[in-house]
Tab-separated table of C-alpha atoms in Angstrom:
chain	number	residue	atom	x	y	z
A	1	MET	CA	-4.029	120.294	117.755
A	2	LEU	CA	-7.685	119.439	118.354
A	3	LYS	CA	-8.522	123.128	118.717
A	4	ILE	CA	-6.833	123.871	115.361
A	5	SER	CA	-8.564	120.913	113.721
A	6	VAL	CA	-12.023	121.912	114.967
A	7	ALA	CA	-11.467	125.512	113.892
A	8	ASN	CA	-10.412	124.389	110.423
A	9	ASN	CA	-13.241	121.925	109.770
A	10	GLY	CA	-11.167	118.859	110.601
A	11	GLY	CA	-7.918	119.991	108.968
A	12	ILE	CA	-4.690	120.664	110.792
A	13	HIS	CA	-3.352	123.176	108.292
A	14	PRO	CA	-3.119	126.607	109.889
A	15	TYR	CA	-5.601	128.611	107.859
A	16	TYR	CA	-6.684	131.658	109.776
A	17	THR	CA	-10.088	131.322	111.315
A	18	GLU	CA	-11.954	133.474	113.726
A	19	TYR	CA	-12.018	130.499	116.113
A	20	ALA	CA	-8.336	129.876	116.710
A	21	ASP	CA	-5.019	131.588	116.866
A	22	PHE	CA	-3.151	128.714	115.222
A	23	TRP	CA	0.310	130.029	116.053
A	24	THR	CA	-0.422	129.987	119.770
A	25	TRP	CA	-1.868	126.487	119.586
A	26	TYR	CA	1.065	125.118	117.591
A	27	GLU	CA	3.435	126.628	120.140
A	28	LYS	CA	1.477	125.164	123.051
A	29	GLY	CA	1.449	121.759	121.384
A	30	ALA	CA	5.172	121.990	120.617
A	31	LEU	CA	5.995	122.909	124.213
A	32	ALA	CA	3.838	119.983	125.396
A	33	GLY	CA	5.962	117.619	123.271
A	34	VAL	CA	3.425	116.796	120.545
A	35	PRO	CA	5.530	115.802	117.491
A	36	ILE	CA	3.168	117.119	114.811
A	37	ALA	CA	2.883	120.435	116.658
A	38	GLN	CA	6.677	120.625	117.023
A	39	TYR	CA	7.086	120.064	113.299
A	40	GLU	CA	4.370	122.524	112.279
A	41	PHE	CA	5.611	125.159	114.725
A	42	GLY	CA	9.221	124.737	113.559
A	43	ALA	CA	8.278	124.846	109.877
A	44	ARG	CA	6.285	128.020	110.391
A	45	GLU	CA	9.090	129.555	112.416
A	46	GLU	CA	11.473	128.721	109.562
A	47	GLY	CA	9.116	130.532	107.177
A	48	ARG	CA	8.970	133.535	109.505
A	49	VAL	CA	12.766	133.634	109.703
A	50	ASN	CA	13.045	133.445	105.912
A	51	THR	CA	10.713	136.390	105.477
A	52	ILE	CA	10.543	138.767	108.424
A	53	VAL	CA	13.917	138.127	110.080
A	54	ARG	CA	15.779	138.039	106.765
A	55	ARG	CA	14.260	141.374	105.738
A	56	THR	CA	14.808	142.945	109.152
A	57	TYR	CA	18.348	141.796	109.959
A	58	GLY	CA	19.645	140.602	106.590
A	59	PRO	CA	20.089	137.045	105.285
A	60	GLY	CA	23.702	136.791	106.435
A	61	SER	CA	23.231	138.222	109.915
A	62	LYS	CA	23.900	136.470	113.195
A	63	GLU	CA	20.275	137.021	114.200
A	64	TYR	CA	19.081	135.246	111.050
A	65	TYR	CA	21.250	132.195	111.775
A	66	LYS	CA	20.320	132.071	115.466
A	67	GLN	CA	16.595	132.192	114.798
A	68	MET	CA	16.885	129.698	111.923
A	69	SER	CA	18.697	127.353	114.294
A	70	ILE	CA	15.838	127.570	116.803
A	71	ALA	CA	13.252	126.821	114.093
A	72	LEU	CA	15.230	123.799	112.901
A	73	GLU	CA	15.604	122.538	116.479
A	74	TRP	CA	11.804	122.235	116.716
A	75	ILE	CA	11.739	120.252	113.494
A	76	GLU	CA	14.578	118.051	114.790
A	77	LYS	CA	12.622	117.361	118.010
A	78	ALA	CA	9.683	116.136	115.947
A	79	ALA	CA	11.973	114.013	113.749
A	80	LYS	CA	13.511	112.359	116.813
A	81	GLN	CA	9.996	111.363	117.886
A	82	GLY	CA	9.337	109.690	114.542
A	83	ASN	CA	7.503	112.431	112.639
A	84	SER	CA	8.242	111.528	109.007
A	85	ASN	CA	7.356	115.015	107.730
A	86	ALA	CA	10.022	116.478	109.995
A	87	THR	CA	12.598	113.877	108.943
A	88	ASN	CA	11.890	114.519	105.266
A	89	HIS	CA	11.939	118.276	105.827
A	90	LEU	CA	15.451	118.144	107.295
A	91	LYS	CA	16.729	115.815	104.545
A	92	ASP	CA	15.285	118.093	101.870
A	93	LYS	CA	16.720	121.178	103.575
A	94	ILE	CA	20.213	119.687	103.651
A	95	SER	CA	19.948	118.558	100.034
A	96	ASN	CA	18.696	121.981	98.907
A	97	LEU	CA	21.398	123.821	100.838
A	98	GLU	CA	24.093	121.610	99.276
A	99	LYS	CA	22.599	122.235	95.807
A	100	ASN	CA	22.444	125.978	96.469
A	101	TYR	CA	26.083	125.980	97.526
A	102	GLU	CA	27.205	123.992	94.470
A	103	SER	CA	25.141	126.071	92.031
A	104	GLY	CA	26.324	129.376	93.471
A	105	ARG	CA	22.831	130.355	94.618
A	106	TYR	CA	23.429	132.052	97.950
A	107	PRO	CA	26.518	129.920	98.614
A	108	ARG	CA	27.624	131.776	101.748
A	109	ILE	CA	24.229	131.477	103.415
A	110	ALA	CA	23.885	127.823	102.393
A	111	ALA	CA	27.349	127.019	103.759
A	112	MET	CA	26.654	128.782	107.065
A	113	GLU	CA	23.327	126.994	107.530
A	114	LEU	CA	25.034	123.685	106.779
A	115	ALA	CA	27.742	124.553	109.319
A	116	ILE	CA	25.108	125.161	111.988
A	117	MET	CA	23.220	121.987	111.107
A	118	HIS	CA	26.406	119.899	111.386
A	119	PHE	CA	27.466	121.682	114.552
A	120	LYS	CA	24.114	121.098	116.298
A	121	GLY	CA	23.296	117.745	114.690
A	122	LEU	CA	20.115	119.002	113.011
A	123	GLY	CA	19.135	116.366	110.470
A	124	VAL	CA	22.687	115.037	110.355
A	125	GLN	CA	25.144	113.443	112.739
A	126	LYS	CA	26.736	116.099	114.963
A	127	ASN	CA	30.184	116.776	113.498
A	128	ARG	CA	32.377	119.746	114.460
A	129	ASP	CA	34.902	119.026	111.676
A	130	LYS	CA	32.200	119.232	108.992
A	131	ALA	CA	30.819	122.349	110.645
A	132	ASP	CA	34.267	123.969	110.487
A	133	MET	CA	34.622	122.866	106.841
A	134	TRP	CA	31.347	124.581	105.948
A	135	ILE	CA	32.424	127.710	107.858
A	136	GLU	CA	35.548	127.778	105.689
A	137	LYS	CA	33.487	127.289	102.520
A	138	SER	CA	31.194	130.134	103.519
A	139	GLY	CA	34.047	132.593	103.100
A	140	TYR	CA	32.938	134.624	106.103
A	141	ALA	CA	35.723	136.215	108.083
A	142	LYS	CA	36.595	134.035	111.079
A	143	PRO	CA	36.629	136.888	113.615
A	144	PHE	CA	32.956	137.527	112.861
A	145	PHE	CA	31.558	134.114	111.925
A	146	GLY	CA	34.358	131.707	112.814
A	147	LYS	CA	34.542	129.102	115.533
A	148	SER	CA	33.475	131.566	118.211
A	149	PHE	CA	30.268	132.087	116.228
A	150	LEU	CA	29.531	128.355	116.252
A	151	ASP	CA	30.324	128.238	119.948
A	152	SER	CA	27.453	130.683	120.504
A	153	PHE	CA	25.171	127.821	119.418
A	154	GLU	CA	26.476	125.521	122.161
A	155	ASP	CA	23.620	124.146	124.274
């Protein structure tokens, strides 16, 4: 984090500079257990998943959900260590997904992400029944995205 800060004139926001590869430093900080680095790395991974992975594999693909889960796990790690940005990020994500589902804006994707979050306990209490409920609401065929799909997220 110090390397990123020095390279960005005291700021920790990851603006590209010739002095630092911010992605590498966020990852190193995250792996070392630094909460702010875990949050920043996870948030940037989530952005990468929402752009590159979604375009490459499709927004409703298994790869999209698996990589989104990994990004959210980093944010959850930071939240568990008291990072308020991470805690707020997860609360806002859940709220936005619920709103998207209710409004009909990408309801299947919102329901699947909520299923994963409940299944893994990302920002919410771990709850398999709620995860199964969101799977049902997603409308995805069980043979493809059903319980066996959630089981692939088992630690």
